[in-house]
Short mmCIF file of C-alpha atoms in Angstrom, two decimals:
data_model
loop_
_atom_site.label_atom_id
_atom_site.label_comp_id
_atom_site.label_asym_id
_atom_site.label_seq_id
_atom_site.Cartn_x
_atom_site.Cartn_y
_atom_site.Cartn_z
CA UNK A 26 9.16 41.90 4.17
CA UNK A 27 12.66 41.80 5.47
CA UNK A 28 13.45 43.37 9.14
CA UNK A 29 15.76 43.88 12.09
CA UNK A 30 17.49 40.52 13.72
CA UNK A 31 15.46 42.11 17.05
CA UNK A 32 14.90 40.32 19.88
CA UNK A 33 12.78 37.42 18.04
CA UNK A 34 16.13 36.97 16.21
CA UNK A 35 18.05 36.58 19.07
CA UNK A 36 15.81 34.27 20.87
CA UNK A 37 15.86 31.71 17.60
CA UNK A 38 19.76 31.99 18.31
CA UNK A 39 19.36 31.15 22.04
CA UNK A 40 21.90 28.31 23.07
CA UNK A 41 22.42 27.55 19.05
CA UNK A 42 25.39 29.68 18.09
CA UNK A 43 23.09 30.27 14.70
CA UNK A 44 24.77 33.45 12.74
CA UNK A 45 21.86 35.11 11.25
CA UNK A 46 21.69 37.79 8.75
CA UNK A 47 18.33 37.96 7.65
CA UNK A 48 14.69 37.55 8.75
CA UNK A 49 11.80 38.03 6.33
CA UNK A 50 8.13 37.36 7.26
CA UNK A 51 6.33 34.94 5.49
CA UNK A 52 2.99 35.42 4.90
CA UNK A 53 1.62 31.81 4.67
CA UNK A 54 -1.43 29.19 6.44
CA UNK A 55 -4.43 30.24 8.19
CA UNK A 56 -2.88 29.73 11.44
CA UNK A 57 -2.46 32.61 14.13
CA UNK A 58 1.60 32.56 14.15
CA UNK A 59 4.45 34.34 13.38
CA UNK A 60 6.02 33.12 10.11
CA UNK A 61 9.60 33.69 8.89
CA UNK A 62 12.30 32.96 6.77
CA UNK A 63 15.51 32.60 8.58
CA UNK A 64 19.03 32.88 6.66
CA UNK A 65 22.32 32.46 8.05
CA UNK A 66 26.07 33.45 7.19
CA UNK A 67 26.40 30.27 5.60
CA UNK A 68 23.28 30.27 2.69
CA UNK A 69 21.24 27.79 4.89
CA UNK A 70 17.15 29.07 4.77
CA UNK A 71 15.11 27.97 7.65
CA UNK A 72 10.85 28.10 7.74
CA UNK A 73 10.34 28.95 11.37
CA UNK A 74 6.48 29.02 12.75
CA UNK A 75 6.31 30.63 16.43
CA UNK A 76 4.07 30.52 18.94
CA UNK A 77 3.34 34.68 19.76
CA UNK A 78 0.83 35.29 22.33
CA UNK A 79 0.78 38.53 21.75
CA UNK A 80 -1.11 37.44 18.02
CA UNK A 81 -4.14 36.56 19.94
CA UNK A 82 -5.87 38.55 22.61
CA UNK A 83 -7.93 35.14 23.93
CA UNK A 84 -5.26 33.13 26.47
CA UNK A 85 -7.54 29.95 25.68
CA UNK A 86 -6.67 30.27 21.74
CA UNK A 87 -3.25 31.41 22.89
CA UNK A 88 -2.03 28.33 24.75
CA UNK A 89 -3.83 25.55 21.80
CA UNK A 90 -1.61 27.41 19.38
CA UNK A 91 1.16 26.41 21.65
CA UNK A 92 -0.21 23.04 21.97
CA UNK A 93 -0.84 22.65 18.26
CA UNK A 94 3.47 23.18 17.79
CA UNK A 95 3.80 20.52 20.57
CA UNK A 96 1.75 17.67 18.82
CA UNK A 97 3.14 19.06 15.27
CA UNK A 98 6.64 18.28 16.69
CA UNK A 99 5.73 14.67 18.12
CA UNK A 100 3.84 14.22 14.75
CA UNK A 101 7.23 14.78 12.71
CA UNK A 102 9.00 12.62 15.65
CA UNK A 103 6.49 9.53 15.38
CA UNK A 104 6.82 9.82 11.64
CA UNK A 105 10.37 10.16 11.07
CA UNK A 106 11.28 6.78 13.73
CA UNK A 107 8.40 5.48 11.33
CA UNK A 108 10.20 5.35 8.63
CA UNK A 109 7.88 8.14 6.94
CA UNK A 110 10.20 10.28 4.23
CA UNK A 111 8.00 12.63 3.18
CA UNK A 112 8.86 15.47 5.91
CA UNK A 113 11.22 17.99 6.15
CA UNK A 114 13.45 18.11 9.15
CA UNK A 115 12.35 19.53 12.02
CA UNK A 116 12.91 20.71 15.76
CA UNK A 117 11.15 22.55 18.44
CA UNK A 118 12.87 25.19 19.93
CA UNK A 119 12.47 28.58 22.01
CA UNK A 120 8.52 27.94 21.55
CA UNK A 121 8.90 27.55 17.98
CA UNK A 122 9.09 25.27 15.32
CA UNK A 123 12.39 25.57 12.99
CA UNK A 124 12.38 23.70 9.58
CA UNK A 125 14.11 23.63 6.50
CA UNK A 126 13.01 26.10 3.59
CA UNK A 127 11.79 24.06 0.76
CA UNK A 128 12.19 26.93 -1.75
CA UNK A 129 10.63 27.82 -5.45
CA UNK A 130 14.10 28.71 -6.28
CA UNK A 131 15.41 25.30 -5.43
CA UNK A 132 12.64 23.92 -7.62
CA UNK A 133 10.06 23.23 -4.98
CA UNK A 134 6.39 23.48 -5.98
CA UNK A 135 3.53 24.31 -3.39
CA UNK A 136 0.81 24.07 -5.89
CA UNK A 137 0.14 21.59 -8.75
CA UNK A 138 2.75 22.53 -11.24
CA UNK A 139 1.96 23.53 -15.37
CA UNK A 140 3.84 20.81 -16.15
CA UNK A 141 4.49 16.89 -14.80
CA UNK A 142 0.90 17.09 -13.75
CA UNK A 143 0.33 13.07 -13.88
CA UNK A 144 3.75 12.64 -11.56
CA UNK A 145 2.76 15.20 -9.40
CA UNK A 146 -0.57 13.58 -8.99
CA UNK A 147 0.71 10.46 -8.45
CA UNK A 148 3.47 11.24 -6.18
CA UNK A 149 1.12 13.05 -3.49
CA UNK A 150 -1.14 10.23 -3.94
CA UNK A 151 1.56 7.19 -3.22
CA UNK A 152 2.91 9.46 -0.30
CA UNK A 153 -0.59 10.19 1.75
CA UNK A 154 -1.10 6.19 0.86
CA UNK A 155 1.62 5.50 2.78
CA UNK A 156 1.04 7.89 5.84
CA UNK A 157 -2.18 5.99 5.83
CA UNK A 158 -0.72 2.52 6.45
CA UNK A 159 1.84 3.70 9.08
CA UNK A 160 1.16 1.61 12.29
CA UNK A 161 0.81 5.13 14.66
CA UNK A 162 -3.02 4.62 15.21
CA UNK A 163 -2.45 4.00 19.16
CA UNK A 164 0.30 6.36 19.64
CA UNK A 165 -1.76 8.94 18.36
CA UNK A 166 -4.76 8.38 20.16
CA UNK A 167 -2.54 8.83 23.09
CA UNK A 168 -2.17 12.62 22.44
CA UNK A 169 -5.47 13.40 21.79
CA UNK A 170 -8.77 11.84 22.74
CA UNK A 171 -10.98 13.34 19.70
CA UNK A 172 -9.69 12.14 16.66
CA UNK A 173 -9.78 14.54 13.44
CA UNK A 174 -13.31 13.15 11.94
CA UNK A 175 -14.67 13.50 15.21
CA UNK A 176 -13.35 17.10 15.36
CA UNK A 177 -14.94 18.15 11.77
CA UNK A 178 -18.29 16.95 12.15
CA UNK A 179 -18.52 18.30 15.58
CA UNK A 180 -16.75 21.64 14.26
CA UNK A 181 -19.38 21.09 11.24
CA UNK A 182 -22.63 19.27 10.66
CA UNK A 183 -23.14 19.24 14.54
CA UNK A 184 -22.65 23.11 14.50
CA UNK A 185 -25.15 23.87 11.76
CA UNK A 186 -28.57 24.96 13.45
CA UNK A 187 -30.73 27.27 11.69
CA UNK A 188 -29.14 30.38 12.71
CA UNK A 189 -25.75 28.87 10.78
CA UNK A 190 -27.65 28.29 7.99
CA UNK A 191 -28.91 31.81 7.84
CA UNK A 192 -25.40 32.93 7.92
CA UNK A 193 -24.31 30.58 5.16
CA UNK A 194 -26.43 31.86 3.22
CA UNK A 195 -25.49 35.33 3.78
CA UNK A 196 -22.14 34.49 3.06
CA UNK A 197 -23.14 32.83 0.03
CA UNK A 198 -24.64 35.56 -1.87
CA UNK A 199 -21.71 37.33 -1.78
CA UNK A 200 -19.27 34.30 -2.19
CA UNK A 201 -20.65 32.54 -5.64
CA UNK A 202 -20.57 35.47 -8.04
CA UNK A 203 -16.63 35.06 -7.27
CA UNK A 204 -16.49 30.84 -7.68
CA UNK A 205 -14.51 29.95 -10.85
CA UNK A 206 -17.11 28.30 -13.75
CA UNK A 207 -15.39 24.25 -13.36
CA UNK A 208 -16.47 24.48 -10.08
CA UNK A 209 -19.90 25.95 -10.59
CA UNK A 210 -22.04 22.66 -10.81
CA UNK A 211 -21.71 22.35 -6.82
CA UNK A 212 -23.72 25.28 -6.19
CA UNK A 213 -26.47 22.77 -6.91
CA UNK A 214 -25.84 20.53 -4.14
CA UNK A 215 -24.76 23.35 -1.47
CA UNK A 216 -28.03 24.45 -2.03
CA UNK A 217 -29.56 20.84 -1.65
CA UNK A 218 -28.08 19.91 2.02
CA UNK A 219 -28.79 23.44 3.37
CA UNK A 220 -32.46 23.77 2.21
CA UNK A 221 -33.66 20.14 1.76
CA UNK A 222 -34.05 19.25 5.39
CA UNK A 223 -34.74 15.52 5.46
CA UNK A 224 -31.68 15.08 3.31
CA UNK A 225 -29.41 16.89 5.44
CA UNK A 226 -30.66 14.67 8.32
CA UNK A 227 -30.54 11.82 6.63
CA UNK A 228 -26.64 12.68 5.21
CA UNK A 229 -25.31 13.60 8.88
CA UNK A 230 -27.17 10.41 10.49
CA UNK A 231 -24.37 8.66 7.43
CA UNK A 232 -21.84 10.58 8.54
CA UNK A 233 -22.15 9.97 12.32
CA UNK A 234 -21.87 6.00 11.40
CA UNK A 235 -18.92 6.70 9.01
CA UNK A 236 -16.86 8.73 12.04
CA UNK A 237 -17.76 5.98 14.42
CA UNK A 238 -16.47 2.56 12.57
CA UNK A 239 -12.96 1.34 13.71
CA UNK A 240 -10.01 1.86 12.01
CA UNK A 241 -6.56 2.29 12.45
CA UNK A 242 -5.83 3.97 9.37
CA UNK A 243 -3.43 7.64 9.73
CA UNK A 244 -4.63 11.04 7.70
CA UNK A 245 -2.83 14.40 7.79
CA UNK A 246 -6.84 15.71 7.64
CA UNK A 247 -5.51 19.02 6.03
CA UNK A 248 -4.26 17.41 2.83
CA UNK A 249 -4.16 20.66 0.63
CA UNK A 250 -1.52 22.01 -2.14
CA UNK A 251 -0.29 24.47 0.16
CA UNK A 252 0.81 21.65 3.08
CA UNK A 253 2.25 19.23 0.30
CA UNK A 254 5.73 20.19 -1.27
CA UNK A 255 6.41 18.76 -4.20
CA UNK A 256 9.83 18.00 -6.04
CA UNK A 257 10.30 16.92 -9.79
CA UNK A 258 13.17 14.76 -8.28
CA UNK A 259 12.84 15.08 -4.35
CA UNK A 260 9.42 13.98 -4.62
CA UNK A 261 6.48 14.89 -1.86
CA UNK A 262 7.33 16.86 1.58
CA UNK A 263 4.37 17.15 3.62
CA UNK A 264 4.14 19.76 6.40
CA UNK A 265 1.53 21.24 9.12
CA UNK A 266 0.44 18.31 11.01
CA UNK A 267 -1.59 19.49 13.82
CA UNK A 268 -4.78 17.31 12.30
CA UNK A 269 -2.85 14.32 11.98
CA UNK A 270 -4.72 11.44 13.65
CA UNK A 271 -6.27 7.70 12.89
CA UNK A 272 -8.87 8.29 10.52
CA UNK A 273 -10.88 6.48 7.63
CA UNK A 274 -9.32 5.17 4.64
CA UNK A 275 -9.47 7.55 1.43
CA UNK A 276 -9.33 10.59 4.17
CA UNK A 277 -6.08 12.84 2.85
CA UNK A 278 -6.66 11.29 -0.95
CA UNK A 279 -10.31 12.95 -1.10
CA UNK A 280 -9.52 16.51 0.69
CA UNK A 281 -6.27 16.37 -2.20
CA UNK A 282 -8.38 15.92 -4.73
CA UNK A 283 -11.08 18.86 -3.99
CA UNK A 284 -8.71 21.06 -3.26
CA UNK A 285 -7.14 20.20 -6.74
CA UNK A 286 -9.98 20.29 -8.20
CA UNK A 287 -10.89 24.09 -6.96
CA UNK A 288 -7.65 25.41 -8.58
CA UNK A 289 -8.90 23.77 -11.97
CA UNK A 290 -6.80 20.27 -12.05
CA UNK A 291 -9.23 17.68 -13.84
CA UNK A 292 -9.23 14.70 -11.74
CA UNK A 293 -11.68 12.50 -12.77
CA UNK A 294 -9.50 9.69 -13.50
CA UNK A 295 -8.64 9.32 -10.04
CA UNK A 296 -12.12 9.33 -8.51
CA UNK A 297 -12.78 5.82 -8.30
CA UNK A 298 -9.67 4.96 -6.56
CA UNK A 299 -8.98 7.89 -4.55
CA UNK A 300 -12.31 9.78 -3.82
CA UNK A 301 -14.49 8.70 -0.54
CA UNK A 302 -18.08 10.11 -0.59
CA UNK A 303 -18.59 9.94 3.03
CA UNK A 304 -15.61 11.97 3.80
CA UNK A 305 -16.10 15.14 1.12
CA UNK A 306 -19.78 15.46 2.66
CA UNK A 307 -18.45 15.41 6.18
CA UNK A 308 -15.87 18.25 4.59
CA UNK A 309 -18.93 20.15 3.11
CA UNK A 310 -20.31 20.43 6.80
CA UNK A 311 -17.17 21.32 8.44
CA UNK A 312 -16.39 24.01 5.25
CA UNK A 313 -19.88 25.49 5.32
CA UNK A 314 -19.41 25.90 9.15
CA UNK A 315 -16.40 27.73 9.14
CA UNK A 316 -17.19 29.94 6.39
CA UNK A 317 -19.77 31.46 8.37
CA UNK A 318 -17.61 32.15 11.24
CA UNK A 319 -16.55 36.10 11.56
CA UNK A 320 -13.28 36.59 9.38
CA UNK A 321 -10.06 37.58 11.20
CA UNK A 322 -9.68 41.44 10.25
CA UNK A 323 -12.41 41.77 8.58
CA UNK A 324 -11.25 39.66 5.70
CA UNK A 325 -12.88 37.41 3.73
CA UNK A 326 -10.26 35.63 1.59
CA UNK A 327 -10.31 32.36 4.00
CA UNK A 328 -14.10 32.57 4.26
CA UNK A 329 -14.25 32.41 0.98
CA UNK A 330 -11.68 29.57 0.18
CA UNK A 331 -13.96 27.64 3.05
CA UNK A 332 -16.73 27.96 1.05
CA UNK A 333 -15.18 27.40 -2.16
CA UNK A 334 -13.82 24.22 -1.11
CA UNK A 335 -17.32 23.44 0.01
CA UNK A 336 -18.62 23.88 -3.32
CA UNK A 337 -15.58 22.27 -5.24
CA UNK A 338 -16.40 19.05 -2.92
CA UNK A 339 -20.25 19.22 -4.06
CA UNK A 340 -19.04 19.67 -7.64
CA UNK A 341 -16.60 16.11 -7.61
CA UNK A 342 -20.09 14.35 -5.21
CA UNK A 343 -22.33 15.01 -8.42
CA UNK A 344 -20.04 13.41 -10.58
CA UNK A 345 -19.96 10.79 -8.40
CA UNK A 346 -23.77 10.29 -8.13
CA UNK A 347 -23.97 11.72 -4.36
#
């Protein structure tokens, strides 16, 4: 939807000398910000992600979105003196984050594409490998003192009491009659960790030891289509790092492959190499968490994508054996 250069327009412009002609809202991400697509005189696009208070009625939530854009911009920083290629460039400014626009037009993909699957694959797969060897560990645990498994199981499994469950089940009814069928087979063993107690205890006493052993490893930790750009020449642009943090091996490589899986990619092949069992059941608890959380306006669409990545990650663990 294309509007007015207002005053959000002329605050992007602030010190810059930018001529703008157009701003068009993006609608795009989960995240509580204002989203737009910035074009100047000269044909240059710009992604810009801002930090508007006046989105959120809580000042708590209000200021962590701020502070989410701060360790987002030190992310890309750390990375790109890192020797890490696979971002777009990037700057903070006038409390928001300005980036180039990686465009469909200009044959960018933000989904797996019809064709070049295998490459695709492949490509996202060599890039996350690499973000995972970087040596950041320490100056990331600088920023932040929880790191991002720490974060999901406490936003998850530790989160699910019996009043959760009743709400995940709620939300259930109405979510499966919607799940696609390749998917399906994961119903099976949602319904397994929320009704079979001794198992659940048993699979979050596992997860607890698998957050806790040392590593210096790097994930993104929200390693879906939609963050990963994707070029048949340009190769892999990753974007939205305000989970990045040291992390178990396998981290990025197994949320990438569930989410793949939920939009219908078959990605058995890479299973063996790529998948980490321990990680897509402490995903299941952090999914199944959220999904029972109240939806923003009274829609369900991320609910529902919570949940369905639940299931997709149950689906690719009973392949596995889990």
């Amino acid at each position: 939807m294309e509007r007015e250069i207002d005053d959000y327009g002329k605050r992007l412009n602030l010190d810059r000398n930018l001529d703008i002609v157009d701003i068009s809202d993006v609608n795009a991400g989960h995240m509580m910000y204002q989203k737009s697509r910035v074009q100047l005189a000269n044909g240059d696009l710009f992604f810009v992600k801002t930090s508007d208070s006046s989105l959120l009625t809580d000042e708590i939530e209000a200021s962590k979105m701020w502070q989410y854009l701060i360790k987002e911009q030190f992310a890309y920083d750390i990375l790109d003196r890192n020797g890490f290629t696979h971002i777009p460039k990037v700057e903070l400014d006038n409390r928001s984050l300005v980036m180039e626009y990686l465009s469909n037009d200009k044959g960018w993909y933000w989904s797996a594409p019809d064709k070049d699957i295998n490459k695709y694959v492949s490509d996202v797969l060599s890039a996350l490998g690499e973000l995972e060897n970087l040596p950041i560990s320490e100056e990331l645990d600088q920023v932040e003192s929880l790191t991002s498994t720490q974060k999901l199981f406490k936003r998850g499994w530790q989160n699910v009491d019996d009043l959760k469950i009743i709400k995940i089940l709620n939300r259930s009814d109405d979510f499966e009659i919607q799940l696609k069928d390749h998917i399906f087979s994961g119903i099976e063993y949602i319904d397994i960790v929320i009704n079979d107690i001794e198992f659940r205890e048993a699979l979050i006493k596992n997860i607890d030891r698998y957050i806790k052993l040392p590593t210096k490893n790097v994930g993104h930790f929200d390693a879906r289509q939609a963050n990963i750009g994707w070029h048949p020449v340009y190769g892999v642009k990753i974007i939205d790092w305000s989970w990045v943090s040291r992390g178990p091996a396998k981290s990025d490589s197994t949320m990438f492959l569930i989410d793949l899986h939920k939009s219908g990619v078959d990605v058995s092949e890479y299973l063996d190499t790529h998948f980490d069992v321990n990680h897509a059941n402490l995903l299941v608890g952090y999914w199944l968490s959220r999904c029972a959380e109240p939806s923003f306006n009274n829609l369900d669409n991320v609910r529902f994508h919570q949940y369905a990545s639940a299931v997709s990650a149950g689906s690719l663990l009973t392949k596995q054996g889990s």
